Short mmCIF file of C-alpha atoms in Angstrom, two decimals:
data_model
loop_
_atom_site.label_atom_id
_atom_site.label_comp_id
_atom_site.label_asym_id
_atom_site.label_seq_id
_atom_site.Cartn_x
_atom_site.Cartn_y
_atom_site.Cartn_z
CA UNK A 1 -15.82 56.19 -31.56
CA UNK A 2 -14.47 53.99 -28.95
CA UNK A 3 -11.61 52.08 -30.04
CA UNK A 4 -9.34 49.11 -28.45
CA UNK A 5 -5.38 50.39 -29.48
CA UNK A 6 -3.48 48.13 -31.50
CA UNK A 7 0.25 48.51 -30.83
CA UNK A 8 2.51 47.22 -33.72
CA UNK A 9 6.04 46.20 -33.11
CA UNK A 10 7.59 44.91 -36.16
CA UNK A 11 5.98 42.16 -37.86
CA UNK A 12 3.62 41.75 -34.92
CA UNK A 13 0.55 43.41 -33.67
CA UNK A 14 -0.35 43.73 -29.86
CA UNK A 15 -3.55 44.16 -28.43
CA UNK A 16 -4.16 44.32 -24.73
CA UNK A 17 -7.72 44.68 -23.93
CA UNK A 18 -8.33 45.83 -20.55
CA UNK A 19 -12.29 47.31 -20.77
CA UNK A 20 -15.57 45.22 -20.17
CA UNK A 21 -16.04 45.01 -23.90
CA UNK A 22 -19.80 45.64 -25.21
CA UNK A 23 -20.42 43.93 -28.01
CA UNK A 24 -20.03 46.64 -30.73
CA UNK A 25 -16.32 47.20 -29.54
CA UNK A 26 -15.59 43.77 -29.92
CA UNK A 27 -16.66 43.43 -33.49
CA UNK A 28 -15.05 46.87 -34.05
CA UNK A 29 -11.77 44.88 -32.50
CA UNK A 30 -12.49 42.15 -34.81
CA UNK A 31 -12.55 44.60 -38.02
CA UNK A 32 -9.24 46.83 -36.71
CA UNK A 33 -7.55 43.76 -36.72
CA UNK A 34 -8.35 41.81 -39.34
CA UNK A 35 -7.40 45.41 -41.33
CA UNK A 36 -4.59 46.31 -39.55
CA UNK A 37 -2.95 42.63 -40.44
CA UNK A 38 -3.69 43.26 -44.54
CA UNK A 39 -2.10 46.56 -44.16
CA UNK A 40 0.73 45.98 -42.44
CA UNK A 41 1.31 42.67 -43.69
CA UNK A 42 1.59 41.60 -40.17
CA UNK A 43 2.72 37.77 -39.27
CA UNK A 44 1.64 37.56 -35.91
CA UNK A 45 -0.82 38.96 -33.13
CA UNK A 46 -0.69 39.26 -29.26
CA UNK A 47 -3.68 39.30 -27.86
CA UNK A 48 -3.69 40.29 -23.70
CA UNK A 49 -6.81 39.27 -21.77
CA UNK A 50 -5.26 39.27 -18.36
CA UNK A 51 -7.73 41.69 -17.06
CA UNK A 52 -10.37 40.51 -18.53
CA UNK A 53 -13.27 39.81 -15.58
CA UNK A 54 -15.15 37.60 -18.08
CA UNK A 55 -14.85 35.84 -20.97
CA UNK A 56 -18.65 35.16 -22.37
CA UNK A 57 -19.36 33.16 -25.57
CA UNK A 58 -19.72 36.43 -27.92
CA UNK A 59 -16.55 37.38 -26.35
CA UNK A 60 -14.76 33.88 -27.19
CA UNK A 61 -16.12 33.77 -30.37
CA UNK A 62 -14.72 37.28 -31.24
CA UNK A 63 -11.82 35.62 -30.14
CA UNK A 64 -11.83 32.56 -32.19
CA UNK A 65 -12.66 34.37 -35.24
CA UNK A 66 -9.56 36.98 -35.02
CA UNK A 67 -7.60 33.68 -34.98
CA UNK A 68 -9.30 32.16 -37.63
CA UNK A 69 -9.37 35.16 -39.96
CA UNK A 70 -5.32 36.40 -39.11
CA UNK A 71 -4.57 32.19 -40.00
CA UNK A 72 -6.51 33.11 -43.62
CA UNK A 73 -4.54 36.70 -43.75
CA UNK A 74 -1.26 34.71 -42.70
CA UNK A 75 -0.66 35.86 -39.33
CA UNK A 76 -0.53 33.72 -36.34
CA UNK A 77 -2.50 34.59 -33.18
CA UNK A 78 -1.60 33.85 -29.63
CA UNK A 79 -4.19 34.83 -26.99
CA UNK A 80 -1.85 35.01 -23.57
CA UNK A 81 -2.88 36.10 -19.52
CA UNK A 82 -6.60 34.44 -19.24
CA UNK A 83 -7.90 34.14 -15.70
CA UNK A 84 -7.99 30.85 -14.08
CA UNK A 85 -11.37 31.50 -13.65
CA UNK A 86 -12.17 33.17 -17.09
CA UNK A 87 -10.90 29.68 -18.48
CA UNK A 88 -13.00 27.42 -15.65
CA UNK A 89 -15.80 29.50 -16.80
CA UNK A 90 -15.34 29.29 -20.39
CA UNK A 91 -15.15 25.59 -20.18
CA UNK A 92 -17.97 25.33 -18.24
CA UNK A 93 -19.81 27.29 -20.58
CA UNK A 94 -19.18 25.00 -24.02
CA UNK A 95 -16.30 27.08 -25.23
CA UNK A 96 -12.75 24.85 -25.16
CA UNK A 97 -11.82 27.39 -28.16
CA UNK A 98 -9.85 25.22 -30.55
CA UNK A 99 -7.69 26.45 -33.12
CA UNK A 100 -6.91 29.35 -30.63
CA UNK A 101 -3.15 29.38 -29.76
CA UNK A 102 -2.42 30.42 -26.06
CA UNK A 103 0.19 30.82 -23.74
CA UNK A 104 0.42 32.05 -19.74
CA UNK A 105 1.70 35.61 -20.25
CA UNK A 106 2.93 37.95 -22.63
CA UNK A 107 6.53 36.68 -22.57
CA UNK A 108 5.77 33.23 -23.17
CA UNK A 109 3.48 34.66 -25.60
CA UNK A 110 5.91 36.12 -27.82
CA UNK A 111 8.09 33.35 -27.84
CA UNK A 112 5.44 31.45 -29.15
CA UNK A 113 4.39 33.36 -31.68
CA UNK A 114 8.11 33.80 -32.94
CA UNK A 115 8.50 30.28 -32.70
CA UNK A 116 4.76 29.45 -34.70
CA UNK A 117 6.21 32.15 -36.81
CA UNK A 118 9.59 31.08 -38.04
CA UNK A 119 7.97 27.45 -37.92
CA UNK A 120 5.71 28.77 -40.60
CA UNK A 121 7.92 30.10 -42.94
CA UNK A 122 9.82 27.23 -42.82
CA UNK A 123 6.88 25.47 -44.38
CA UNK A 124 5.92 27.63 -46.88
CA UNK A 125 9.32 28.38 -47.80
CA UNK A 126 8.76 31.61 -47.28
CA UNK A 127 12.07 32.92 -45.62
CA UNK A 128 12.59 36.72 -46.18
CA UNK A 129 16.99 35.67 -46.17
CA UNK A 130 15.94 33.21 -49.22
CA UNK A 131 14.73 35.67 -51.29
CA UNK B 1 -37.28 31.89 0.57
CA UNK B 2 -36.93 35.67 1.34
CA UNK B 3 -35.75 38.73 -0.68
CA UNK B 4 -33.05 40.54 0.96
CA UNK B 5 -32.90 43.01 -1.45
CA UNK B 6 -33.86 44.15 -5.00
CA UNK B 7 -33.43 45.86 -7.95
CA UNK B 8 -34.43 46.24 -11.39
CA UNK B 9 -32.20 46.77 -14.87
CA UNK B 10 -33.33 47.76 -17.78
CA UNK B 11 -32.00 45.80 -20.99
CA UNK B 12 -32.63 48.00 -23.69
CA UNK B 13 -28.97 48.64 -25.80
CA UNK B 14 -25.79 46.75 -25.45
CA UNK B 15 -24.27 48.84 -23.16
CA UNK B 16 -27.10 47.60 -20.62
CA UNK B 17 -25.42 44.68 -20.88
CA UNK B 18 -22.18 45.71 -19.42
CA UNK B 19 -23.74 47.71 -17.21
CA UNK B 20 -25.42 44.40 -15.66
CA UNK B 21 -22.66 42.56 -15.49
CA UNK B 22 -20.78 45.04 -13.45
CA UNK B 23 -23.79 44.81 -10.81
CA UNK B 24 -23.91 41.54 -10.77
CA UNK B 25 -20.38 41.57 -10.17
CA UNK B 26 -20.96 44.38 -7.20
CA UNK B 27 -23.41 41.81 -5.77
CA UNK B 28 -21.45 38.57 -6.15
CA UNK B 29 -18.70 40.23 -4.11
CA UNK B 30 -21.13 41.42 -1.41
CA UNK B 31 -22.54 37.64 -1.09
CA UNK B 32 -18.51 36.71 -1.37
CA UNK B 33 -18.87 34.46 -3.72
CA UNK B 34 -15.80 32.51 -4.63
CA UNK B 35 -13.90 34.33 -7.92
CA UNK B 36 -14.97 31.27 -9.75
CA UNK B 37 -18.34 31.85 -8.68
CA UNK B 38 -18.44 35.63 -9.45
CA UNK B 39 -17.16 34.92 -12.93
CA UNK B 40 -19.71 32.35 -13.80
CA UNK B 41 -22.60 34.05 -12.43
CA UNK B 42 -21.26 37.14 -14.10
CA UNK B 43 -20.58 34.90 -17.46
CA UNK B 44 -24.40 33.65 -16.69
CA UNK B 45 -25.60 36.97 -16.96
CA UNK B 46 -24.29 38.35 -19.82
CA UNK B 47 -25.63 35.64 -21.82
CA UNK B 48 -28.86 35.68 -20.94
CA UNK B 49 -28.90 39.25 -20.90
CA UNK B 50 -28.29 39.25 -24.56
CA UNK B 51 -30.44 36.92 -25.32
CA UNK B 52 -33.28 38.95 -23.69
CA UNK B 53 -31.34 41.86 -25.94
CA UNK B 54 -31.01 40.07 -29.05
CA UNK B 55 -33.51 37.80 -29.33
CA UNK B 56 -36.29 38.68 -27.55
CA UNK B 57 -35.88 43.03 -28.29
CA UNK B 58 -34.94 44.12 -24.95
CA UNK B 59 -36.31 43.64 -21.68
CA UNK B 60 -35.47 44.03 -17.90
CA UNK B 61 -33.20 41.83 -15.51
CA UNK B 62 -34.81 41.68 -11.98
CA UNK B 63 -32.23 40.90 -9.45
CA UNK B 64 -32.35 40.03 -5.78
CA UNK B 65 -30.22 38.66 -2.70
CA UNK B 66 -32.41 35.84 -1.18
CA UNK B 67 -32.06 33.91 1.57
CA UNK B 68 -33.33 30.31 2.21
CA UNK B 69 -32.54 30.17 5.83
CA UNK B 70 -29.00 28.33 5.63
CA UNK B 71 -27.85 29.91 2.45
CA UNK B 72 -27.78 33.23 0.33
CA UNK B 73 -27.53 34.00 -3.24
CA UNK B 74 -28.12 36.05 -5.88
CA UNK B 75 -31.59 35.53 -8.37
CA UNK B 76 -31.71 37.02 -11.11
CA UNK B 77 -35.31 37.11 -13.80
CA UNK B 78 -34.78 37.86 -17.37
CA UNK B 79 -38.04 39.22 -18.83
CA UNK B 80 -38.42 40.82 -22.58
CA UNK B 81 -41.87 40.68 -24.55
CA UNK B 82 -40.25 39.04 -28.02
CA UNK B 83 -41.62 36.51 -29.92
CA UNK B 84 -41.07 33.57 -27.31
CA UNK B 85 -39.36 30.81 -28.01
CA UNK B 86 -41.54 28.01 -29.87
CA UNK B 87 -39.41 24.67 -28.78
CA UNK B 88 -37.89 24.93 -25.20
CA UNK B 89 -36.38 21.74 -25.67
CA UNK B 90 -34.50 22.35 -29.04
CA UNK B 91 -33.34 26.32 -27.50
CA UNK B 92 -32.13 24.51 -24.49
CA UNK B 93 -29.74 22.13 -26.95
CA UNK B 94 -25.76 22.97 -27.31
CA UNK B 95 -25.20 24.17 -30.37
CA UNK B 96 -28.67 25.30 -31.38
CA UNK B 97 -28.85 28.97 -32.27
CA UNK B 98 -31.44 31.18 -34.39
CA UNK B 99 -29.34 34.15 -34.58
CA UNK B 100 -25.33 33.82 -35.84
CA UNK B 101 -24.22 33.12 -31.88
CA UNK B 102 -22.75 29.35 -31.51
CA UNK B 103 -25.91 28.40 -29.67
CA UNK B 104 -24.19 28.67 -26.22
CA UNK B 105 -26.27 31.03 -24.21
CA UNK B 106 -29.60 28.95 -22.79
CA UNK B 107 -27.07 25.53 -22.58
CA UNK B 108 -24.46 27.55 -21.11
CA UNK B 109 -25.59 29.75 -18.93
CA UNK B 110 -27.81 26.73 -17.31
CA UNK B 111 -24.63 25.04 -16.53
CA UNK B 112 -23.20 27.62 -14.42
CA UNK B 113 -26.10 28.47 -12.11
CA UNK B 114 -27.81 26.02 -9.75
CA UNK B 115 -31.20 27.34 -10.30
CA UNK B 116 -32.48 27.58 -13.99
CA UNK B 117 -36.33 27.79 -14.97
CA UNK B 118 -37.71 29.29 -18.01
CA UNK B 119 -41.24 30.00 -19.52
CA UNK B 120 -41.98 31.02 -22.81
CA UNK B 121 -44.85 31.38 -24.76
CA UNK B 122 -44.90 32.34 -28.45
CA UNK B 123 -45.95 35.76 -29.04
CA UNK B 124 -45.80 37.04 -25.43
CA UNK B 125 -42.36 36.81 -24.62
CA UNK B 126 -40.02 34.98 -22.43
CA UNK B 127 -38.94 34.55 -18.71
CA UNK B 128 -35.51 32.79 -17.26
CA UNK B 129 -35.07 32.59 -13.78
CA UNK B 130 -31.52 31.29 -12.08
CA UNK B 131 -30.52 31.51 -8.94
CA UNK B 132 -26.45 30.57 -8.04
CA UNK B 133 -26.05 30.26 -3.80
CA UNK B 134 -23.38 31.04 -1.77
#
């Protein structure tokens, strides 16, 4: 079956997604993730949309949800490289996405989610030098 | 207004869906529409191509270049023979959704066209016409 690649690099997980997505491949994305995070015990994931043409509302909500569930799973998510126009569109459309952590590219991406990472520990206490 | 040229797409399995919005995409460039323009007529599509998918169990997308004299653009029809939609009014509302979709596709795709007419009746099927010009 067709599958988007999830790259893992340490604690994160990175996902560029550079096919017009049907809808089946998105939910597919959506369960690859969500499973990939549980197994790996993943803390955050980099999700590339920079060549993404279009950005519809099953699309965004995909989106959205991967956010939602990795928060639940204990990951952080940071969507990076949308289209001016993608995010015009999206706007446009209903879709503002809140809750969904972004950033320009993938560089300012993964400072982010190092930063929302260490940030989060810090909270929870949960520092792997404490233990 | 006249038809400078037409085709027709069936809408019959998700993959349809991609393949439409690729076309339309073709066909915004050939108009040259602006990039925001392509997207949201692109955007446009795809929504109301799976509604026609989705809710009313597959249909056809007729689209045509038409000119009004002073200005092109690109019309595209959605037409399935579902069960219709019973309350225009209440489908056309943000938010509002029978399936497990956030209730964005009528609303939304209406706000990025300039055109936007639809006719339903229950039992026969539906019928969304939108036009975005150059």
């Amino acid at each position: 079956m067709e599958r988007i690649p999830i790259l893992r690099m340490g604690n994160f997980l990175l996902v560029t997604i550079q096919v017009d997505m049907h809808d089946q491949l998105a939910m597919t994305l959506q369960d690859d993730l969500t499973n990939a995070i549980a197994n790996y015990g993943s803390r955050g994931v980099l999700i590339d949309i920079s060549s993404l043409e279009i950005v519809d509302s099953f699309i965004g909500r995909m989106l959205a949800n991967i956010s939602g569930m990795a928060r639940i799973l204990d990951a952080q998510t940071v969507l990076v490289g949308m289209q001016p126009a993608v995010a015009i569109t999206l706007v446009e459309l209903g879709m503002s996405m809140p809750g969904v952590k972004t950033a320009l590219n993938v560089e300012a991406g993964m400072d982010l989610l190092r930063e929302l990472v260490s940030a989060h520990r810090m909270e929870t206490g949960d520092d792997d030098s404490e233990v | 207004m006249t038809t400078l040229k037409s085709e027709s797409v069936d809408i019959a399995g998700p993959t349809d869906v991609v393949i439409l919005r690729q076309k339309v995409r073709a066909w915004s460039i050939e108009l040259k529409f602006s990039l925001v323009d392509q997207t949201k007529m692109i955007t446009a599509s795809s929504e109301l191509a799976r509604n026609t998918l989705d809710h009313g169990g597959g249909g056809r997308c007729l689209m045509e270049m038409v000119s009004n004299g002073a200005r092109s653009g690109l019309r595209l029809t959605f037409e399935d023979h579902g069960p219709g939609i019973p309350d225009i009014d209440l489908a056309l509302k943000d938010g509002y959704s029978t399936g497990n979709g956030m209730g964005l596709g009528l609303s939304g795709s209406k706000r990025l066209v300039n055109e936007f007419q639809i006719a339903s009746k229950v039992g026969e099927g539906t019928r969304i016409c939108v036009v975005r010009w150059k």
